[in-house]
Amino acid sequence: MYIRAVHAEADLRVLRRLIHDNPLGMLTTGIRSEKFPFLQTSHIPFVLEVEDESSETELGCLRGHLARQNPQSKAMIEYLESKPELNDVLEDEVLVLFNQVAHHYVTPKFYTEAKPTSGKVVPTWNYAAAQAYGKARVFFKASSEETSAFLTSQMADLTHHNETTTMGYTGGDRPTPWKVTDAPDKYIELLKKAIIGIEIKITRLEGKFKMSQEMSKGDRDGVAEGFARLESDAAKEVSQMVKVRSDEKSRS
């Protein structure tokens, strides 16, 4: 990821929060195979596991699952079965990209300072993203108790996170969250045979919030105000992020 210093986010707590709030990641692997493409990517919802949410140094661990029939799964299984000495850990790094849901095209018309004076403005896109790199352990042995235990835990944790956080189903005045145990045991056990698990110990986590920080204060204000005038929820959220990042730059 190209990260200009003005857009860089170095606070791991902020990056972990971005992943927590936007758990659908894009898992990319590079695996040499005669049957499957070298580069493959799949959209996978992840659970980010950390021991201390307040830690300024902890990277965390990502847990997810893929369909066993996914060609990316097949490539990983083929590779690991050919190299038992790796103990089910892929030799090369994998990459997972997480994007903030709210992002938006930026029209030059929002640049209320530079456009009228010089005209030297062009369109761009405002967005926030985090990239996690690490070594992946793959749980693919369907008859293994360890694989079964991993998938049971991962499915329960992922469901709980999204039912309570994404959906807001927390009980009380809100609906009660759905649990994996609400489904028949035999049905869940059957589904577990059709998926594999993946656990990525993050070794590097980087991210950016590209929110017009490179522009002058007047143009940053113009961008925030321009988005605020639009009707969409995404535009309003980006407007708020532009304001927050603009204030941070003004204080620095």
Short mmCIF file of C-alpha atoms in Angstrom, two decimals:
data_model
loop_
_atom_site.label_atom_id
_atom_site.label_comp_id
_atom_site.label_asym_id
_atom_site.label_seq_id
_atom_site.Cartn_x
_atom_site.Cartn_y
_atom_site.Cartn_z
CA MET A 1 0.00 0.00 0.00
CA TYR A 2 1.29 3.45 -0.91
CA ILE A 3 1.07 5.55 2.24
CA ARG A 4 2.03 9.21 2.22
CA ALA A 5 3.14 10.46 5.61
CA VAL A 6 0.22 12.89 5.76
CA HIS A 7 -2.25 10.01 5.40
CA ALA A 8 -0.47 7.41 7.54
CA GLU A 9 -2.12 6.01 10.67
CA ALA A 10 0.49 4.64 13.06
CA ASP A 11 -1.76 4.05 16.07
CA LEU A 12 -2.39 0.30 16.19
CA ARG A 13 -5.46 0.87 18.36
CA VAL A 14 -7.05 2.88 15.55
CA LEU A 15 -6.17 0.25 12.95
CA ARG A 16 -7.50 -2.56 15.12
CA ARG A 17 -10.72 -0.58 15.58
CA LEU A 18 -11.03 -0.19 11.81
CA ILE A 19 -10.77 -3.98 11.44
CA HIS A 20 -13.17 -4.56 14.32
CA ASP A 21 -15.76 -2.26 12.73
CA ASN A 22 -15.17 -3.51 9.17
CA PRO A 23 -14.49 -7.25 9.56
CA LEU A 24 -14.94 -8.24 5.91
CA GLY A 25 -11.36 -8.63 4.73
CA MET A 26 -9.81 -9.56 1.40
CA LEU A 27 -7.41 -12.47 1.94
CA THR A 28 -4.66 -12.63 -0.69
CA THR A 29 -2.24 -15.53 -1.04
CA GLY A 30 0.58 -16.31 -3.45
CA ILE A 31 0.97 -20.07 -3.82
CA ARG A 32 2.75 -21.85 -6.65
CA SER A 33 0.59 -24.57 -8.14
CA GLU A 34 0.13 -26.33 -11.46
CA LYS A 35 -3.63 -26.41 -10.94
CA PHE A 36 -4.49 -23.03 -9.46
CA PRO A 37 -3.56 -19.37 -10.07
CA PHE A 38 -0.55 -18.10 -8.13
CA LEU A 39 -2.42 -15.08 -6.77
CA GLN A 40 -5.88 -15.60 -5.30
CA THR A 41 -8.13 -13.39 -3.20
CA SER A 42 -11.29 -14.14 -1.24
CA HIS A 43 -13.63 -11.93 0.76
CA ILE A 44 -13.75 -13.36 4.28
CA PRO A 45 -15.23 -11.96 7.51
CA PHE A 46 -12.60 -12.15 10.23
CA VAL A 47 -12.44 -12.08 13.99
CA LEU A 48 -9.54 -9.99 15.31
CA GLU A 49 -8.29 -11.46 18.55
CA VAL A 50 -6.25 -9.30 20.93
CA GLU A 51 -5.34 -9.79 24.56
CA ASP A 52 -5.37 -6.10 25.50
CA GLU A 53 -7.57 -3.69 23.54
CA SER A 54 -5.73 -0.73 25.05
CA SER A 55 -2.30 -1.97 23.97
CA GLU A 56 -0.31 0.38 21.75
CA THR A 57 1.93 -2.43 20.47
CA GLU A 58 -0.17 -5.60 20.14
CA LEU A 59 -0.89 -6.61 16.56
CA GLY A 60 -3.35 -9.41 17.22
CA CYS A 61 -4.44 -12.54 15.43
CA LEU A 62 -7.04 -12.92 12.66
CA ARG A 63 -9.32 -15.95 12.52
CA GLY A 64 -11.64 -16.85 9.67
CA HIS A 65 -12.96 -19.66 7.51
CA LEU A 66 -13.36 -20.42 3.81
CA ALA A 67 -15.42 -22.84 1.77
CA ARG A 68 -13.44 -26.03 1.18
CA GLN A 69 -14.46 -25.84 -2.50
CA ASN A 70 -12.94 -22.36 -2.86
CA PRO A 71 -9.98 -22.64 -5.30
CA GLN A 72 -7.91 -20.63 -2.84
CA SER A 73 -8.64 -23.24 -0.17
CA LYS A 74 -7.72 -26.02 -2.57
CA ALA A 75 -4.41 -24.33 -3.40
CA MET A 76 -3.53 -23.97 0.28
CA ILE A 77 -4.46 -27.58 1.04
CA GLU A 78 -2.53 -28.90 -1.95
CA TYR A 79 0.56 -26.93 -0.95
CA LEU A 80 0.48 -27.93 2.72
CA GLU A 81 -0.16 -31.59 1.97
CA SER A 82 2.94 -31.57 -0.22
CA LYS A 83 5.02 -30.05 2.60
CA PRO A 84 4.13 -31.81 5.87
CA GLU A 85 7.22 -30.32 7.51
CA LEU A 86 5.46 -26.92 7.55
CA ASN A 87 2.92 -28.20 10.11
CA ASP A 88 0.01 -26.62 8.23
CA VAL A 89 1.56 -23.12 8.23
CA LEU A 90 1.98 -21.44 4.84
CA GLU A 91 5.61 -20.68 4.11
CA ASP A 92 5.06 -17.20 2.68
CA GLU A 93 3.23 -14.22 4.11
CA VAL A 94 -0.43 -13.65 3.38
CA LEU A 95 -2.13 -10.28 3.14
CA VAL A 96 -5.56 -9.22 4.37
CA LEU A 97 -6.98 -5.86 3.30
CA PHE A 98 -9.75 -4.17 5.27
CA ASN A 99 -11.61 -1.13 3.93
CA GLN A 100 -13.70 1.41 5.80
CA VAL A 101 -17.28 1.04 4.58
CA ALA A 102 -17.68 4.78 4.05
CA HIS A 103 -15.58 6.13 1.18
CA HIS A 104 -16.31 8.64 -1.55
CA TYR A 105 -15.29 10.32 -4.77
CA VAL A 106 -14.03 13.87 -4.22
CA THR A 107 -15.01 16.41 -6.86
CA PRO A 108 -12.63 19.34 -7.50
CA LYS A 109 -15.65 21.59 -6.92
CA PHE A 110 -15.20 20.97 -3.19
CA TYR A 111 -11.82 22.73 -3.22
CA THR A 112 -13.14 26.19 -2.44
CA GLU A 113 -9.68 27.72 -1.98
CA ALA A 114 -7.43 26.23 -4.67
CA LYS A 115 -9.96 25.90 -7.49
CA PRO A 116 -10.96 29.60 -7.73
CA THR A 117 -7.40 30.89 -7.37
CA SER A 118 -5.29 28.53 -9.50
CA GLY A 119 -7.57 25.88 -10.97
CA LYS A 120 -4.82 23.35 -10.25
CA VAL A 121 -7.07 20.68 -8.78
CA VAL A 122 -8.09 17.18 -9.86
CA PRO A 123 -10.59 14.60 -8.63
CA THR A 124 -9.55 12.00 -6.08
CA TRP A 125 -11.06 9.47 -3.68
CA ASN A 126 -11.23 9.60 0.11
CA TYR A 127 -11.04 6.30 1.97
CA ALA A 128 -9.55 4.49 4.94
CA ALA A 129 -7.91 1.07 4.88
CA ALA A 130 -5.73 -1.28 6.90
CA GLN A 131 -3.44 -4.04 5.66
CA ALA A 132 -2.47 -6.97 7.87
CA TYR A 133 0.44 -9.24 6.98
CA GLY A 134 1.36 -12.48 8.68
CA LYS A 135 1.88 -16.22 8.61
CA ALA A 136 -1.25 -18.29 8.17
CA ARG A 137 -2.00 -21.61 9.78
CA VAL A 138 -4.67 -23.57 7.93
CA PHE A 139 -7.08 -25.95 9.67
CA PHE A 140 -8.13 -28.26 6.84
CA LYS A 141 -8.04 -31.80 8.24
CA ALA A 142 -11.73 -32.58 8.52
CA SER A 143 -11.26 -35.54 10.86
CA SER A 144 -8.99 -33.63 13.24
CA GLU A 145 -10.35 -32.71 16.67
CA GLU A 146 -8.16 -29.60 16.58
CA THR A 147 -9.76 -28.47 13.32
CA SER A 148 -13.23 -29.15 14.69
CA ALA A 149 -12.51 -27.19 17.88
CA PHE A 150 -11.04 -24.27 15.93
CA LEU A 151 -14.04 -24.05 13.60
CA THR A 152 -16.52 -24.32 16.46
CA SER A 153 -14.84 -21.47 18.34
CA GLN A 154 -14.31 -19.34 15.25
CA MET A 155 -17.89 -19.65 14.03
CA ALA A 156 -19.28 -18.84 17.47
CA ASP A 157 -17.01 -15.82 17.96
CA LEU A 158 -17.61 -14.47 14.46
CA THR A 159 -21.37 -14.83 14.82
CA HIS A 160 -21.40 -13.20 18.25
CA HIS A 161 -19.32 -10.26 17.03
CA ASN A 162 -21.52 -9.55 14.04
CA GLU A 163 -24.83 -10.19 15.79
CA THR A 164 -23.97 -7.83 18.64
CA THR A 165 -21.76 -5.26 16.90
CA THR A 166 -22.83 -5.21 13.26
CA MET A 167 -26.53 -5.87 13.89
CA GLY A 168 -26.77 -4.37 17.36
CA TYR A 169 -28.65 -7.40 18.68
CA THR A 170 -27.69 -7.19 22.33
CA GLY A 171 -30.90 -8.23 24.06
CA GLY A 172 -32.90 -6.14 26.49
CA ASP A 173 -34.63 -3.45 24.44
CA ARG A 174 -32.89 -4.83 21.36
CA PRO A 175 -33.45 -8.21 19.66
CA THR A 176 -31.63 -11.21 21.12
CA PRO A 177 -28.56 -12.24 19.09
CA TRP A 178 -28.69 -15.43 17.06
CA LYS A 179 -26.21 -18.09 18.20
CA VAL A 180 -24.66 -20.97 16.30
CA THR A 181 -26.13 -23.28 18.93
CA ASP A 182 -29.61 -22.19 17.80
CA ALA A 183 -29.11 -24.39 14.73
CA PRO A 184 -29.30 -28.21 14.91
CA ASP A 185 -26.00 -29.80 15.98
CA LYS A 186 -25.98 -32.27 13.09
CA TYR A 187 -26.50 -29.44 10.62
CA ILE A 188 -23.56 -27.46 12.03
CA GLU A 189 -21.32 -30.53 12.04
CA LEU A 190 -22.20 -31.15 8.40
CA LEU A 191 -21.38 -27.56 7.46
CA LYS A 192 -18.05 -27.74 9.29
CA LYS A 193 -16.98 -30.52 6.92
CA ALA A 194 -17.46 -28.08 4.03
CA ILE A 195 -15.16 -25.34 5.36
CA ILE A 196 -11.56 -24.87 6.44
CA GLY A 197 -10.21 -22.54 9.09
CA ILE A 198 -7.41 -20.01 8.88
CA GLU A 199 -5.50 -18.29 11.66
CA ILE A 200 -3.13 -15.44 10.83
CA LYS A 201 -0.70 -14.17 13.42
CA ILE A 202 -0.19 -10.59 12.35
CA THR A 203 3.46 -9.58 11.97
CA ARG A 204 2.85 -6.20 10.34
CA LEU A 205 -0.16 -3.89 10.42
CA GLU A 206 -0.30 -0.66 8.46
CA GLY A 207 -3.02 1.69 7.35
CA LYS A 208 -4.05 5.04 6.03
CA PHE A 209 -6.88 7.51 6.37
CA LYS A 210 -6.85 9.47 3.12
CA MET A 211 -9.17 12.30 4.10
CA SER A 212 -7.88 15.37 2.22
CA GLN A 213 -5.12 16.06 4.78
CA GLU A 214 -2.78 17.04 1.92
CA MET A 215 -4.95 20.04 1.10
CA SER A 216 -4.98 23.48 2.69
CA LYS A 217 -7.24 24.23 5.64
CA GLY A 218 -9.64 26.11 3.39
CA ASP A 219 -9.91 23.23 0.96
CA ARG A 220 -10.29 20.68 3.76
CA ASP A 221 -13.19 22.73 5.09
CA GLY A 222 -14.65 22.86 1.58
CA VAL A 223 -14.45 19.07 1.25
CA ALA A 224 -16.09 18.50 4.64
CA GLU A 225 -18.86 20.98 3.87
CA GLY A 226 -19.36 19.57 0.38
CA PHE A 227 -19.84 16.05 1.67
CA ALA A 228 -22.13 17.29 4.44
CA ARG A 229 -24.47 18.76 1.82
CA LEU A 230 -24.89 15.43 0.07
CA GLU A 231 -27.78 13.19 1.03
CA SER A 232 -26.03 9.85 1.44
CA ASP A 233 -24.97 8.36 4.77
CA ALA A 234 -21.55 7.54 3.31
CA ALA A 235 -20.94 11.18 2.35
CA LYS A 236 -21.93 12.40 5.80
CA GLU A 237 -19.63 9.87 7.46
CA VAL A 238 -16.73 10.85 5.21
CA SER A 239 -17.46 14.50 5.98
CA GLN A 240 -17.07 13.78 9.68
CA MET A 241 -13.83 11.86 9.12
CA VAL A 242 -12.44 14.73 7.03
CA LYS A 243 -13.23 17.13 9.89
CA VAL A 244 -11.56 14.87 12.47
CA ARG A 245 -8.41 14.40 10.40
CA SER A 246 -8.32 18.10 9.51
CA ASP A 247 -8.46 19.04 13.18
CA GLU A 248 -5.67 16.57 13.96
CA LYS A 249 -3.49 18.13 11.26
CA SER A 250 -4.20 21.63 12.54
CA ARG A 251 -3.10 20.60 16.03
CA SER A 252 0.09 18.89 14.84
#
